[in-house]
């Protein structure tokens, strides 16, 4: 009687076998999540740090939350813009940007809205923002097509975060803590659409229940549908729980890709581990430059 095939594969953890595969890879995808920016100092969405004033960050990322309380929604997004502008890209952002310059077949699909990959000079034609960016604003009325790029901090004066007098100059109080009072606001104080002049502007991020940008979906679709196989997908700092982003892992596998997960946790990707996968547990900021070294130096 033959031994039964194990139904669960253990991922490989050795750098050497990964380096050997990377060196002969031509078409590589990266799927990025909030864990990539964690060591820059930005909180992730789930787990510790995923609450904002006792509300789950994911519950604030909805059209309903904006309609119900646009002031609170803007406080949340203005704070995230401020935090993102206050921190720096880390070595993993730079390593991925360098790989994009060295390997023409490397494409990144990022769920991150924090602008750190862009600030690390990741080539924009190879960086597709699945969930938009905090630094695009658009009219909250879909019938008005007004959009702008906007890095003003605070986005309007009424959203200025109070200074923290107990900390060095430039520090602000932590308004993600529900014990800290929020400055009061009226709808009049919030950013308004300069085109239709009737509606509020909103952040140009994708909220739960909304479609991803069609142009980005098409870029991903074209890459996955190209006649050449995909050699590798690197899944970095994401819990891979949000779709359609998480579905790209299975789609890349179906085109021949081996999967390499880089994460603080050792959770399996959707569909479980398969033979030939890699799992590197730890901080992406440390691991990603090491993993990419044979190509980026
Ligand atoms: P999550 O907060 O769901 O997951 C972050 C992942 O990063 C977790 O798996 C952590 O274990 C891992 N992590 C934390 N620190 C890390 C580090 N230093 N190095 C490596 N990994 C680390 O964030 P996302 O997967 O990005 O969508 O969430 C996906 C989407 O859900 C977000 O884009 C956002 C959110 O709701 C929208 O807002 C539409």
Coordinates of C-alpha atoms and ligand atoms in Angstrom, one line a residue:
X1 CA 0.0 0.0 0.0
X2 CA 1.4 3.4 -1.0
X3 CA 1.8 6.2 1.6
X4 CA -0.9 8.8 1.5
X5 CA 0.3 12.1 0.0
X6 CA 0.4 14.8 2.7
X7 CA -2.6 17.1 2.2
X8 CA -0.8 20.0 3.9
X9 CA 2.5 21.3 2.6
X10 CA 5.0 23.1 4.8
X11 CA 6.4 26.2 3.2
X12 CA 10.2 26.5 2.7
X13 CA 12.0 29.0 4.9
X14 CA 15.5 28.9 3.4
X15 CA 16.9 32.1 1.8
X16 CA 19.1 30.1 -0.6
X17 CA 16.3 28.2 -2.5
X18 CA 14.4 31.5 -2.8
X19 CA 17.5 33.4 -4.1
X20 CA 18.0 30.6 -6.7
X21 CA 14.4 30.9 -7.9
X22 CA 14.5 34.8 -7.9
X23 CA 17.7 34.9 -10.0
X24 CA 16.0 32.9 -12.8
X25 CA 12.7 34.7 -12.5
X26 CA 11.5 37.2 -15.2
X27 CA 7.9 37.9 -14.4
X28 CA 7.3 38.6 -10.7
X29 CA 4.3 40.1 -8.9
X30 CA 4.3 41.7 -5.5
X31 CA 1.0 42.1 -3.5
X32 CA 1.6 44.6 -0.7
X33 CA -0.3 45.3 2.5
X34 CA -0.2 47.6 5.5
X35 CA 2.5 45.4 7.2
X36 CA 5.0 46.8 4.6
X37 CA 4.7 50.2 6.3
X38 CA 4.4 49.0 9.9
X39 CA 8.1 49.6 10.7
X40 CA 7.9 53.1 9.2
X41 CA 5.5 53.7 12.1
X42 CA 2.0 53.4 10.5
X43 CA -0.6 51.1 12.2
X44 CA -2.0 48.2 10.3
X45 CA -5.8 47.7 9.9
X46 CA -6.4 44.5 11.7
X47 CA -5.0 43.4 15.1
X48 CA -3.3 45.7 17.5
X49 CA -3.4 49.3 16.3
X50 CA -6.5 48.7 14.1
X51 CA -8.8 50.8 16.3
X52 CA -9.4 54.5 15.9
X53 CA -11.2 56.1 18.8
X54 CA -12.5 52.6 19.8
X55 CA -14.0 52.1 16.3
X56 CA -12.5 49.5 14.0
X57 CA -10.6 51.3 11.2
X58 CA -12.3 49.0 8.7
X59 CA -15.8 50.3 9.9
X60 CA -14.7 53.8 9.2
X61 CA -13.6 52.9 5.6
X62 CA -17.2 52.8 4.2
X63 CA -19.4 55.2 2.2
X64 CA -22.0 54.8 5.0
X65 CA -19.5 56.0 7.7
X66 CA -18.8 59.1 5.5
X67 CA -22.5 59.7 4.9
X68 CA -23.4 59.3 8.6
X69 CA -20.6 61.5 10.0
X70 CA -18.4 63.2 7.3
X71 CA -16.7 65.2 10.1
X72 CA -15.5 62.0 11.9
X73 CA -14.6 60.4 8.6
X74 CA -12.5 63.4 7.7
X75 CA -10.8 63.6 11.1
X76 CA -9.8 59.9 10.6
X77 CA -8.5 60.5 7.1
X78 CA -6.8 63.8 7.8
X79 CA -5.0 62.0 10.7
X80 CA -3.9 59.2 8.5
X81 CA -2.6 61.7 5.9
X82 CA -0.8 63.5 8.6
X83 CA 0.7 60.3 10.0
X84 CA 1.7 59.1 6.5
X85 CA 3.4 62.4 5.8
X86 CA 5.2 62.3 9.2
X87 CA 7.0 59.0 8.6
X88 CA 9.6 57.9 6.0
X89 CA 9.6 54.9 3.6
X90 CA 11.6 52.0 5.0
X91 CA 14.2 49.8 3.4
X92 CA 11.5 47.4 2.0
X93 CA 9.9 50.2 0.0
X94 CA 13.3 51.2 -1.4
X95 CA 14.2 47.6 -2.2
X96 CA 10.9 47.0 -4.1
X97 CA 11.4 50.3 -6.0
X98 CA 14.9 49.2 -7.0
X99 CA 13.7 45.8 -8.1
X100 CA 11.1 47.6 -10.3
X101 CA 14.0 49.5 -12.0
X102 CA 16.1 46.4 -12.5
X103 CA 13.5 43.8 -13.6
X104 CA 11.2 44.9 -16.4
X105 CA 8.7 42.1 -15.7
X106 CA 8.2 43.0 -12.1
X107 CA 4.8 44.5 -11.3
X108 CA 3.5 45.6 -7.9
X109 CA -0.2 45.6 -6.8
X110 CA -0.4 47.6 -3.6
X111 CA -3.3 47.8 -1.2
X112 CA -1.5 50.6 0.7
X113 CA -2.9 54.2 0.5
X114 CA -0.1 55.8 2.5
X115 CA 2.0 57.1 -0.5
X116 CA 5.3 55.5 0.9
X117 CA 6.1 53.4 -2.2
X118 CA 5.7 56.6 -4.3
X119 CA 8.0 58.5 -2.0
X120 CA 10.6 55.7 -2.3
X121 CA 10.5 56.5 -6.1
X122 CA 8.8 53.2 -7.1
X123 CA 8.3 53.6 -10.9
X124 CA 4.7 54.6 -11.2
X125 CA 4.1 52.6 -14.4
X126 CA 4.8 49.4 -12.4
X127 CA 3.0 50.4 -9.2
X128 CA -0.8 49.8 -9.3
X129 CA -2.8 51.2 -6.4
X130 CA -5.7 48.8 -5.8
X131 CA -7.2 50.9 -3.1
X132 CA -6.3 54.4 -4.3
X133 CA -4.3 56.9 -2.3
X134 CA -5.0 59.2 0.7
X135 CA -3.5 62.0 -1.4
X136 CA -6.2 62.1 -4.1
X137 CA -9.4 63.9 -3.3
X138 CA -12.6 63.6 -5.3
X139 CA -16.1 64.9 -5.2
X140 CA -18.3 62.8 -3.0
X141 CA -21.1 62.9 -5.7
X142 CA -20.4 60.3 -8.3
X143 CA -22.1 62.5 -10.9
X144 CA -19.3 65.1 -10.5
X145 CA -16.0 63.9 -11.9
X146 CA -13.8 66.4 -10.0
X147 CA -10.4 64.9 -8.7
X148 CA -7.3 66.5 -7.4
X149 CA -3.9 65.5 -6.0
X150 CA -3.5 67.1 -2.6
X151 CA -0.8 66.9 0.0
X152 CA -1.9 69.8 2.1
X153 CA -1.7 69.0 5.8
X154 CA -4.2 69.6 7.4
X155 CA -6.4 69.3 4.4
X156 CA -8.4 72.3 5.6
X157 CA -7.5 74.5 8.6
X158 CA -10.4 73.2 10.8
X159 CA -8.9 69.7 10.6
X160 CA -5.6 70.8 12.2
X161 CA -4.6 68.3 14.9
X162 CA -3.8 70.1 18.1
X163 CA -0.1 70.3 19.1
X164 CA 1.1 68.0 21.9
X165 CA 2.8 70.5 24.3
X166 CA 4.4 67.7 26.3
X167 CA 6.3 66.5 23.2
X168 CA 9.0 68.0 20.9
X169 CA 7.9 70.8 18.6
X170 CA 5.8 69.6 15.7
X171 CA 4.2 66.7 17.6
X172 CA 0.5 66.4 17.6
X173 CA -1.9 64.8 20.2
X174 CA -3.0 61.3 19.5
X175 CA -6.6 61.8 18.4
X176 CA -6.8 58.0 17.6
X177 CA -7.2 57.7 21.4
X178 CA -10.9 58.1 22.3
X179 CA -9.9 59.7 25.6
X180 CA -8.4 62.7 23.7
X181 CA -11.0 65.4 22.8
X182 CA -11.6 66.0 19.1
X183 CA -11.8 69.6 17.9
X184 CA -15.4 70.4 17.0
X185 CA -16.4 70.8 13.4
X186 CA -19.3 71.8 11.2
X187 CA -20.0 70.5 7.7
X188 CA -19.1 74.0 6.5
X189 CA -15.5 73.6 7.8
X190 CA -14.9 70.4 5.6
X191 CA -13.3 70.5 2.1
X192 CA -15.9 71.3 -0.6
X193 CA -15.8 70.4 -4.3
X194 CA -14.6 73.5 -6.2
X195 CA -16.3 72.3 -9.3
X196 CA -19.9 71.5 -8.5
X197 CA -19.7 73.6 -5.3
X198 CA -22.5 71.6 -3.8
X199 CA -20.9 68.6 -2.3
X200 CA -18.0 67.6 0.0
X201 CA -14.7 66.3 -1.2
X202 CA -13.8 62.9 0.0
X203 CA -10.5 60.9 0.1
X204 CA -9.8 59.1 -3.2
X205 CA -9.5 55.7 -1.5
X206 CA -11.6 52.6 -2.2
X207 CA -14.1 52.0 0.6
X208 CA -15.7 48.7 1.5
X209 CA -18.5 48.0 -0.9
X210 CA -17.0 50.1 -3.7
X211 CA -15.5 48.9 -6.9
X212 CA -11.7 49.1 -7.4
X213 CA -10.4 51.6 -10.1
X214 CA -11.1 50.0 -13.5
X215 CA -7.8 51.1 -14.9
X216 CA -6.0 49.3 -12.1
X217 CA -8.1 46.2 -12.4
X218 CA -7.3 46.1 -16.2
X219 CA -3.6 46.4 -15.6
X220 CA -3.7 43.4 -13.2
X221 CA -5.9 41.5 -15.6
X222 CA -3.6 42.1 -18.6
X223 CA -0.5 41.1 -16.6
X224 CA -2.2 37.9 -15.5
X225 CA -3.6 37.1 -18.9
X226 CA -0.3 37.6 -20.8
X227 CA 0.9 34.5 -22.7
X228 CA 4.1 34.2 -20.6
X229 CA 3.8 32.4 -17.3
X230 CA 4.4 34.2 -13.9
X231 CA 7.4 32.9 -12.0
X232 CA 6.7 34.3 -8.5
X233 CA 4.3 36.3 -6.4
X234 CA 5.6 37.9 -3.2
X235 CA 2.9 38.5 -0.7
X236 CA 4.2 41.1 1.7
X237 CA 2.7 42.5 4.9
X238 CA -0.9 41.7 4.1
X239 CA -3.5 39.5 6.0
X240 CA -4.9 38.7 2.5
X241 CA -8.4 38.9 3.7
X242 CA -9.8 41.6 1.4
X243 CA -11.0 40.7 -2.1
X244 CA -10.3 41.0 -5.0
X245 CA -6.7 41.8 -3.8
X246 CA -6.3 38.4 -2.0
X247 CA -7.6 36.6 -5.1
X248 CA -4.5 37.6 -7.1
X249 CA -2.5 35.1 -5.2
X250 CA -4.5 32.2 -6.6
X251 CA -4.6 33.7 -10.0
X252 CA -0.9 34.0 -10.1
X253 CA -0.5 30.4 -8.9
X254 CA -2.8 29.4 -11.8
X255 CA -0.2 31.0 -14.1
X256 CA 2.6 29.0 -12.7
X257 CA 3.8 31.4 -9.9
X258 CA 5.4 30.1 -6.8
X259 CA 4.3 32.0 -3.7
X260 CA 6.6 33.7 -1.2
X261 CA 4.9 35.2 1.9
X262 CA 6.7 37.8 4.1
X263 CA 4.7 38.5 7.3
X264 CA 5.1 38.9 11.0
X265 CA 2.5 36.0 11.3
X266 CA 2.9 32.6 9.7
X267 CA -0.7 32.3 8.5
X268 CA -1.1 30.4 5.2
X269 CA -2.3 32.4 2.2
X270 CA -5.9 31.8 1.0
X271 CA -6.2 28.2 -0.3
X272 CA -3.4 27.1 2.0
X273 CA 0.3 26.3 1.5
X274 CA 1.3 24.5 -1.7
X275 CA 4.5 22.6 -2.6
X276 CA 7.3 25.0 -3.3
X277 CA 5.9 28.0 -1.3
X278 CA 8.2 30.1 0.9
X279 CA 7.3 31.7 4.2
X280 CA 9.6 34.3 5.8
X281 CA 8.4 35.3 9.2
X282 CA 9.4 38.7 10.6
X283 CA 9.6 42.4 9.7
X284 CA 9.3 43.2 6.0
X285 CA 11.7 46.1 6.4
X286 CA 14.4 43.7 7.3
X287 CA 13.5 40.7 5.2
X288 CA 12.6 42.2 1.8
X289 CA 16.0 43.8 1.1
X290 CA 17.7 40.5 2.1
X291 CA 15.3 38.5 -0.2
X292 CA 15.9 40.8 -3.2
X293 CA 19.7 41.1 -2.7
X294 CA 20.8 38.9 -5.5
X295 CA 19.0 41.1 -8.0
X296 CA 19.2 44.6 -6.4
X297 CA 22.6 44.2 -4.7
Ligands
LIG1 P1 -4.0 44.1 7.6 O1 -4.0 45.1 8.8 O2 -5.3 43.3 7.4 O3 -2.8 43.1 7.7 C1 -1.5 43.6 7.9 C2 -0.6 42.4 7.9 O4 0.7 42.8 8.1 C3 -0.9 41.3 9.0 O5 -0.9 40.1 8.3 C4 0.3 41.5 9.9 O6 0.7 40.2 10.5 C5 1.4 41.9 9.0 N1 2.5 42.7 9.6 C6 2.4 43.6 10.6 N2 3.6 44.2 10.8 C7 4.4 43.7 9.9 C8 5.8 43.9 9.6 N3 6.6 44.8 10.3 N4 6.4 43.1 8.6 C9 5.6 42.3 7.9 N5 4.3 42.0 8.1 C10 3.7 42.7 9.1 O7 -3.7 45.1 6.3 P2 -3.9 44.7 4.8 O8 -3.8 43.3 4.5 O9 -3.1 45.7 4.1 O10 -8.6 48.4 2.6 O11 -5.5 45.1 4.7 C11 -6.1 45.0 3.4 C12 -7.1 46.1 3.3 O12 -8.0 46.1 4.3 C13 -6.5 47.5 3.3 O13 -6.0 48.0 2.1 C14 -7.7 48.3 3.7 C15 -8.2 47.4 4.8 O14 -9.5 47.6 5.2 C16 -9.4 49.4 2.5 O15 -9.4 50.4 3.2 C17 -10.3 49.3 1.3

